[in-house]
Coordinates of C-alpha atoms in Angstrom, one line a residue:
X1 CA -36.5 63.4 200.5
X2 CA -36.9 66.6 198.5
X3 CA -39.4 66.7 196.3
X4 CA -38.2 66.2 192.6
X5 CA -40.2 65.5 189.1
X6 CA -42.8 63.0 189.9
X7 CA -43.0 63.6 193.2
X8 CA -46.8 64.9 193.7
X9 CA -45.4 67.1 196.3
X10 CA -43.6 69.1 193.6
X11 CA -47.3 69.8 192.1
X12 CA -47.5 74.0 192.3
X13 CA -50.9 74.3 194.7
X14 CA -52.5 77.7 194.6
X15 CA -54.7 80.0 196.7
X16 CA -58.3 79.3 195.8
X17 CA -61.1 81.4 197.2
X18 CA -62.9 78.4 199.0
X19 CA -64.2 78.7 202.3
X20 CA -62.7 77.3 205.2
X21 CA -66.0 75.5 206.1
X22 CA -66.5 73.8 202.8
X23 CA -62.3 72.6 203.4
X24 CA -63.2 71.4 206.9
X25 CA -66.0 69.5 205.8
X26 CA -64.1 68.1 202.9
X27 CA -61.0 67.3 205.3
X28 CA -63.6 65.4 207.4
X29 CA -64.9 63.1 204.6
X30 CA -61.4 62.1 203.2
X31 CA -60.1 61.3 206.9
X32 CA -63.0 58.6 207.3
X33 CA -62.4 57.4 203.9
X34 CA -58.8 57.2 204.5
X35 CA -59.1 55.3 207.8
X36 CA -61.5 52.9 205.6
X37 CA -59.2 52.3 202.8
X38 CA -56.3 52.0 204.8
X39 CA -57.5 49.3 206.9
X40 CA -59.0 47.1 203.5
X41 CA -55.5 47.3 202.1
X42 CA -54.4 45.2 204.9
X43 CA -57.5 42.7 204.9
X44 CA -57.4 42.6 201.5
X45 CA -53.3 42.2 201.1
X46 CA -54.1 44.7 198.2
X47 CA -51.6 46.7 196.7
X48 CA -54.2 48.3 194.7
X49 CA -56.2 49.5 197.5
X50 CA -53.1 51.0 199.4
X51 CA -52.1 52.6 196.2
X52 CA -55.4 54.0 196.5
X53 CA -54.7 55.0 200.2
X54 CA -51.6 56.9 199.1
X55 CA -53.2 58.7 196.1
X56 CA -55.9 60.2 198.5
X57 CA -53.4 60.8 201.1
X58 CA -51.7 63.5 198.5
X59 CA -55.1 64.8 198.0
X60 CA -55.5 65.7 201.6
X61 CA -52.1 67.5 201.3
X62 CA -53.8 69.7 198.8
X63 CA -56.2 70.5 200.7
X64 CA -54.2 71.1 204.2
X65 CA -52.6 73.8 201.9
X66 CA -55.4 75.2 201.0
X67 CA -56.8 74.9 204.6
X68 CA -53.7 77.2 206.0
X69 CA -54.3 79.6 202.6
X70 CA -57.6 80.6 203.3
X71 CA -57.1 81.3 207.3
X72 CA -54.4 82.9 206.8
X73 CA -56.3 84.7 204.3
X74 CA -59.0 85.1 206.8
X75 CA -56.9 86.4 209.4
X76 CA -57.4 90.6 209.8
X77 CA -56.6 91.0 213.6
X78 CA -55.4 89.9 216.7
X79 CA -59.2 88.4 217.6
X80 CA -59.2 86.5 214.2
X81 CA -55.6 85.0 215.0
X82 CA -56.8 83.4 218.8
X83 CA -60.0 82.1 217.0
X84 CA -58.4 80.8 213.9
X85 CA -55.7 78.8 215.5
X86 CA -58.2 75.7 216.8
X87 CA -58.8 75.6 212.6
X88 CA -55.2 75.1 213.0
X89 CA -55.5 72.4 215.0
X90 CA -58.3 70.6 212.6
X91 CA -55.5 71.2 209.7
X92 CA -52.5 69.3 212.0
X93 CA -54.8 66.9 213.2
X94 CA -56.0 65.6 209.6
X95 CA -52.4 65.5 208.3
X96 CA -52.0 62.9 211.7
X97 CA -54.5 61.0 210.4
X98 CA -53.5 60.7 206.6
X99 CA -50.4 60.2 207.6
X100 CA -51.1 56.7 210.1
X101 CA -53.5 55.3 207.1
X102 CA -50.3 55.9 204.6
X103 CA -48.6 54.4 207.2
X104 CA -50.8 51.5 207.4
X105 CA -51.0 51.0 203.5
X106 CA -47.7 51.0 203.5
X107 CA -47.7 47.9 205.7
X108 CA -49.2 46.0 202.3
X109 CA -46.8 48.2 199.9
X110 CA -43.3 47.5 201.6
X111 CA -44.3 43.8 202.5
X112 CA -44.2 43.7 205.9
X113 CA -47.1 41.1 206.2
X114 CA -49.2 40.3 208.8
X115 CA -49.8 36.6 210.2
X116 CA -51.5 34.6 208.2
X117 CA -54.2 33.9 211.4
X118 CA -54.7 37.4 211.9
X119 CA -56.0 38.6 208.3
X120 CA -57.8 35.4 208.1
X121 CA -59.7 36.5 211.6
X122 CA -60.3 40.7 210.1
X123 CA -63.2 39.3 207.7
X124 CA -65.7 39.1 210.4
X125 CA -65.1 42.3 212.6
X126 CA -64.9 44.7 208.8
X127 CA -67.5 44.8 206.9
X128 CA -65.8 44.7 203.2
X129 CA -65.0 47.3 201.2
X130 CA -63.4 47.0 197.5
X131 CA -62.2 48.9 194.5
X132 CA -63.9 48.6 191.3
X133 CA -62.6 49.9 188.0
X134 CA -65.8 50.3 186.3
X135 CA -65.6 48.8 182.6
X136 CA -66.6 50.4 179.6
X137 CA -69.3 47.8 178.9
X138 CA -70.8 48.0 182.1
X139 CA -74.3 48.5 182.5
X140 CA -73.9 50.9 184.9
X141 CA -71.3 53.2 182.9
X142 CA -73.2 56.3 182.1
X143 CA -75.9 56.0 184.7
X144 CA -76.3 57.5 187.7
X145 CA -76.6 56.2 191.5
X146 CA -79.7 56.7 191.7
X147 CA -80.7 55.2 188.7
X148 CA -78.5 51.6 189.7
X149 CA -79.9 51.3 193.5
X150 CA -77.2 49.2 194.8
X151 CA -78.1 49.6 197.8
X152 CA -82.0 48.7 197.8
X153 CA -80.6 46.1 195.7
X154 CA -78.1 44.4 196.9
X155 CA -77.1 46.8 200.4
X156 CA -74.0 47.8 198.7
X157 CA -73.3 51.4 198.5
X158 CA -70.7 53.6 196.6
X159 CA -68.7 55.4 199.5
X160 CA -66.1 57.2 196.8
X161 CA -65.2 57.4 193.5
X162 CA -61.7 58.7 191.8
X163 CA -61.9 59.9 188.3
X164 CA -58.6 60.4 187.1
X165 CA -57.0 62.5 190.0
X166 CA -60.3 63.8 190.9
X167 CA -62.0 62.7 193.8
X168 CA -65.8 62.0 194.6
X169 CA -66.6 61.5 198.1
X170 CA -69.8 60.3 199.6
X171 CA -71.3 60.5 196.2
X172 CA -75.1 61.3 196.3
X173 CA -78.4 59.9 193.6
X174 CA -77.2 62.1 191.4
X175 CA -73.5 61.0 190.9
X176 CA -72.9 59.5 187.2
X177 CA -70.9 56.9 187.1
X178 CA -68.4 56.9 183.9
X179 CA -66.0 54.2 182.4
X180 CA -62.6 53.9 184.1
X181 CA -64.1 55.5 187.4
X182 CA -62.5 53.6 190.3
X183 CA -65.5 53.0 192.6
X184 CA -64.9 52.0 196.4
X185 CA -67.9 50.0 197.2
X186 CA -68.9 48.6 201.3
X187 CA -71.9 46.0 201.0
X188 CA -71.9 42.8 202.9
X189 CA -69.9 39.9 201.9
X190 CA -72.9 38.0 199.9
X191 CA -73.3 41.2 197.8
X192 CA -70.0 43.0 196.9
X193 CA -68.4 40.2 194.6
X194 CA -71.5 40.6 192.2
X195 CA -71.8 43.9 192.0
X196 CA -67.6 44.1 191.9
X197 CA -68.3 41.8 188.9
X198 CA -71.3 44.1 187.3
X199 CA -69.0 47.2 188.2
X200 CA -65.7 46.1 186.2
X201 CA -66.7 42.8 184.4
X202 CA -63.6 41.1 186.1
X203 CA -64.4 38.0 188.4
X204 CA -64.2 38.1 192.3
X205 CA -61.7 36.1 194.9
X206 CA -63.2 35.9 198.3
X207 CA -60.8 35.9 201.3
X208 CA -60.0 32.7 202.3
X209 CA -61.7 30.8 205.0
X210 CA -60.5 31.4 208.7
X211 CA -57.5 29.6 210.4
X212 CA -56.9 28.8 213.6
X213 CA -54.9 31.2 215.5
X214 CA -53.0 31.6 219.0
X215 CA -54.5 32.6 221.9
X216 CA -52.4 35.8 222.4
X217 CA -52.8 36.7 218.7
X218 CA -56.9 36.0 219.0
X219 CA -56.8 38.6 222.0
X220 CA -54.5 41.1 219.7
X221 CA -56.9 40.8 216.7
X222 CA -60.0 41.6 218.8
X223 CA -57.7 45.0 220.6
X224 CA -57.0 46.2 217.0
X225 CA -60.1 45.9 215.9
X226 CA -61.6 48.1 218.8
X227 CA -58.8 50.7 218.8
X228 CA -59.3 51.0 215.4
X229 CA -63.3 51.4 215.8
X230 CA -62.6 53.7 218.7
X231 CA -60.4 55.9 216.6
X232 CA -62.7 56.8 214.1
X233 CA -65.0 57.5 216.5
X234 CA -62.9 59.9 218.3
X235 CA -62.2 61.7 214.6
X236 CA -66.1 61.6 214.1
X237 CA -66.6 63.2 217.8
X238 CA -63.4 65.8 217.7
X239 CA -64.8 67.3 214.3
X240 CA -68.5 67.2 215.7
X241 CA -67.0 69.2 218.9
X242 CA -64.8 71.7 216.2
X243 CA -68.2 72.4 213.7
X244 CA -70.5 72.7 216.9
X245 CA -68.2 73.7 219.1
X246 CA -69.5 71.6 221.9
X247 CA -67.1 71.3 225.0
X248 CA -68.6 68.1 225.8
X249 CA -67.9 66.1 223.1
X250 CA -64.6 67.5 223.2
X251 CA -64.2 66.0 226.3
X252 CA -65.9 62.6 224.9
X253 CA -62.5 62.9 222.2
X254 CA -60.5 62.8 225.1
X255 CA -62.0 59.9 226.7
X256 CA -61.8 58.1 223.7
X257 CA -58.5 59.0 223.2
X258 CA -57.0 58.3 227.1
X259 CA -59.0 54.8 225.7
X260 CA -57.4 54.1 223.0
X261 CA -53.9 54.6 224.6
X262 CA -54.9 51.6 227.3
X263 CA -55.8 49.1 224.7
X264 CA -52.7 49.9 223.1
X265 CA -50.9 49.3 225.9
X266 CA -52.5 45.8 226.4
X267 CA -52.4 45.2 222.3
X268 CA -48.8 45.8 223.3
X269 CA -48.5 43.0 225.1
X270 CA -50.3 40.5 223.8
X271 CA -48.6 40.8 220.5
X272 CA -45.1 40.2 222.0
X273 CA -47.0 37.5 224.1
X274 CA -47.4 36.1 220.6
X275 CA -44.1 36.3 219.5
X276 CA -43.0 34.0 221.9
X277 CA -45.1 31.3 219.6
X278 CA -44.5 32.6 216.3
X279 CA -43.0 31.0 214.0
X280 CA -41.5 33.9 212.4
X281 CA -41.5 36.5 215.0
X282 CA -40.8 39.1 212.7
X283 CA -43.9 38.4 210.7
X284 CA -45.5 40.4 213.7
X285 CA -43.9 44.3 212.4
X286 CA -46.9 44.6 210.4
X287 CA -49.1 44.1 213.4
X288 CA -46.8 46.9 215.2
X289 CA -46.6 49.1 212.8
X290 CA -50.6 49.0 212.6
X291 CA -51.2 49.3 216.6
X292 CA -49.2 52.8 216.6
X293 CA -50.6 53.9 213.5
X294 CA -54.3 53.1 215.0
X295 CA -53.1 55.1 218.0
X296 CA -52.0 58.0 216.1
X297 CA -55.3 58.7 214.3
X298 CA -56.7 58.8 217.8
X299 CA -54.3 61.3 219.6
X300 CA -55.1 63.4 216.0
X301 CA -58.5 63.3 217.2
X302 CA -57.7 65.1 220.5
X303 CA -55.7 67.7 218.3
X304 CA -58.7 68.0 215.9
X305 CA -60.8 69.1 219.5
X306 CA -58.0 70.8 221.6
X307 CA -59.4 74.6 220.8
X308 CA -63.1 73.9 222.3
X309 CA -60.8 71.7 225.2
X310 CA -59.3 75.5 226.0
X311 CA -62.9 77.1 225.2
X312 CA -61.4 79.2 222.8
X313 CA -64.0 80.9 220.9
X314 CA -65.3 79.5 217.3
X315 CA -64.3 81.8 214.3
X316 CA -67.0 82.7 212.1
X317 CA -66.2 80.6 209.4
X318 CA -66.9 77.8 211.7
X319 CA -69.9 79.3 212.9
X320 CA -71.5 79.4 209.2
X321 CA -70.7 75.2 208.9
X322 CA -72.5 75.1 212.1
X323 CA -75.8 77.4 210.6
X324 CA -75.7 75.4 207.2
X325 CA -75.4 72.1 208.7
X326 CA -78.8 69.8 208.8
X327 CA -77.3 66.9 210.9
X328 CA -75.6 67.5 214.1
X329 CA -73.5 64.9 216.7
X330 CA -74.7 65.6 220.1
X331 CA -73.4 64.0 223.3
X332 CA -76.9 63.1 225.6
X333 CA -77.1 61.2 229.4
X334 CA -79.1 59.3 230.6
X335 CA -81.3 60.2 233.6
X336 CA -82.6 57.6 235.9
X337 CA -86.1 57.8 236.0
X338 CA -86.4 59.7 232.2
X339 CA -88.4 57.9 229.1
X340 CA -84.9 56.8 227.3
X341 CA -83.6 55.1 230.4
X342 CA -84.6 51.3 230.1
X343 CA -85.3 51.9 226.0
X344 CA -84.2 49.5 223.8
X345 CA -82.1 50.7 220.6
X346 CA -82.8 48.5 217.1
X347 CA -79.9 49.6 215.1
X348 CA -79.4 52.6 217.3
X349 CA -82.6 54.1 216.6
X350 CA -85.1 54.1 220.0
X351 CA -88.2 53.2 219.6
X352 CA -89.6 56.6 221.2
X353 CA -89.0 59.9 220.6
X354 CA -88.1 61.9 217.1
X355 CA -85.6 59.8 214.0
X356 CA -81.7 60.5 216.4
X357 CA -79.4 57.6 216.0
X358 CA -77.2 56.3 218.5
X359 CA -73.9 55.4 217.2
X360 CA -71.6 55.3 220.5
X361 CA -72.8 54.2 224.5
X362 CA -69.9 55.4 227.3
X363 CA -71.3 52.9 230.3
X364 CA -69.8 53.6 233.6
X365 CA -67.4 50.5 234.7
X366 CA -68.0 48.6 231.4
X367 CA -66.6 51.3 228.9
X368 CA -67.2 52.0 225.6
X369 CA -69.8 50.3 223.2
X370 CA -70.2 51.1 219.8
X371 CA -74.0 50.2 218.7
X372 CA -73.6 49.4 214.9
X373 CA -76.3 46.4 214.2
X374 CA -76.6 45.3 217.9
X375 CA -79.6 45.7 220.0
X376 CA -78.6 47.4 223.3
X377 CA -80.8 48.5 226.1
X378 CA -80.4 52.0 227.5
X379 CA -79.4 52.4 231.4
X380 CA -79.3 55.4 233.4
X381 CA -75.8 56.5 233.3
X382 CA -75.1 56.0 229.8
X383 CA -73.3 58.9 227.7
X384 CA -74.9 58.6 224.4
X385 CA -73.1 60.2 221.3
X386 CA -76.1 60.8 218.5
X387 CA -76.7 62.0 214.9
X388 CA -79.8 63.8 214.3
X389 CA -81.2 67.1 213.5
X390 CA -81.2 69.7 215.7
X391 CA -84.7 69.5 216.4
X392 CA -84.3 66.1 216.9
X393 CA -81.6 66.2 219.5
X394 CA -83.0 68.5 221.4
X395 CA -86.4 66.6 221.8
X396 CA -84.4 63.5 222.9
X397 CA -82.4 65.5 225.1
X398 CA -85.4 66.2 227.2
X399 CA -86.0 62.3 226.7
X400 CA -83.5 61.4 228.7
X401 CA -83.7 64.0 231.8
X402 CA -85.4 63.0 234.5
X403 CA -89.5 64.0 235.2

């Protein structure tokens, strides 16, 4: 279609002097957000939400723009070409990914549905997210996040906000919040209808109560869930291997990715295993459409990393991200015989050693196992994927080699 008057495409964007970093960084956030969104739209069966996923989805086409502006911009030889195109790569693969999660809101937007069984099973693998208009009379209108708490309070936090076409992403203490603000909250499901209620003075539904489902469709559910928990991984890992140009995680992206691609495969077949007892067979293209769209994000993620893949050297830009940055992703094994080997993790976080979360395990023969809440115990052989300072990592990278 060619963009005419309304269309947000048609919206003149020009050349802004912003650093290439500060875009990257910014690309990163609204990726995880949209993956978030996306996927609430569908538990929800929320048109507002997906509306949501679509308005955020045209501000990540500002930005791609922007993104090719200023390398091109920063492009002054030959050298600065080869090292500039993996930034490229980072731009192509974040348009992937906001494509798939329009993709997926659309799944809620054009009515395509998903079985009954299956959203009623989504409550208990996401933990909620919801969209808040935040009323006038509120009592947190004019205050900032700090000031509320949620999240001591109640273990809800405020993961975005959209003021008008503006958009606030991971908003820190300091962040007022201001009547008519469209607040996307993530608590657990105790917490968010009251402070949904205290945000926007409306009243809350909760889902409805899980129904029994089909064997096949059960085994579907539980696939989608993981490729879609695998996937944002791999977009957490392929950006991590870009901003620290680390050829190992890039090569984690890739094993997430080749994955990803197998539980498709499987999800694949259980779905049209399903079919065969559905009612309404066709009541399973929403489920489809969601599968390849959960795949897409993660063959984006491989793009995002494909430069450090062909050890192409980092451009400076990318270099000063990597200088400024406090927290750093690291990819860590574990040694038979070290201190880590044996440890147990409490919400990722060892017991020994200097403040690194865990957030991913790669276990020879068993696969991958993403930590979250669980308690897991540590065994030699393990590929750990970590957030921490630098300090930090490198202190627990000597934890796990052996003596």
């Amino acid at each position: 279609m060619t963009p005419g008057e309304g269309d947000p495409r048609s919206t003149p964007v020009e050349y802004e002097p912003v650093s290439v970093k500060d875009l990257l960084v910014e690309m990163k956030d609204t990726s995880e957000l949209l993956i978030d969104l996306a996927y609430s739209a569908v538990l929800h069966g929320s048109d507002a939400i997906a509306q949501e996923v679509l308005r955020l989805e045209e501000q990540m086409d500002v930005l791609e723009l922007r993104a090719r502006m200023s390398i091109m911009m920063a492009a002054r030889n030959p050298d600065d070409t080869e090292t500039l195109a993996p930034v490229l790569g980072v731009v192509g693969g974040a348009e992937k990914i906001s494509d798939a999660a329009g993709d997926v809101a659309k799944i809620v937007l054009e009515d395509m549905g998903l079985p009954d069984a299956m959203r009623a099973a989504l409550p208990e693998a996401f933990e909620p997210l919801e969209r808040a208009t935040v009323a006038a009379d509120s009592a947190h209108a004019g205050r900032t996040l700090g000031a509320i708490d949620l999240e001591s309070e109640t273990g809800v936090r405020v993961i975005g906000i959209r003021r008008g076409d503006d958009w606030f992403l991971n908003p820190g203490p300091d962040t007022e919040l201001a009547a008519d603000d469209v607040a996307l909250v993530r608590g657990p499901d105790h917490a968010i209808g009251g402070v949904y209620q205290s945000l926007s003075g409306e009243s809350y539904e909760h889902l409805a109560a899980p129904e029994p489902a089909i064997d096949d469709l059960d085994r579907a559910v539980d696939s989608i869930v993981h490729m879609k928990n695998l996937s944002e991984l791999a977009v957490d890992v392929a950006y991590g291997a870009v901003l620290f140009d680390d050829a190992a995680l890039a090569e984690e992206a890739r094993n997430l990715e080749v994955e990803v691609d197998a539980l498709q495969s499987r999800f694949e077949a259980w779905t049209l295993g399903a079919a065969a007892d559905a009612e309404d067979p066709v009541s399973l293209r929403g489920l489809i459409r969601l599968g390849i769209a959960t795949e897409t994000i993660s063959d984006a993620a491989l793009e995002i990393s494909e430069g450090v893949l062909r050890d192409i050297d980092v451009h400076p830009v990318v270099e000063l991200a990597v200088r400024e940055s406090d927290e750093v992703l690291t990819r860590i094994e574990v040694e038979a015989g070290s201190e880590l080997a044996g440890e147990r993790l409490q919400e990722g976080v060892p017991t020994v050693g200097p403040s690194t979360t865990v957030i991913a395990i790669r276990r020879p023969e068993v696969g991958w196992l993403l930590v979250g809440h669980a308690e897991e115990t540590l065994e030699p052989g393990d590929v750990l994927i970590a957030k921490g300072t630098r300090t930090a990592a490198e202190s627990f990278r000597e934890l796990a080699a052996a003596p």
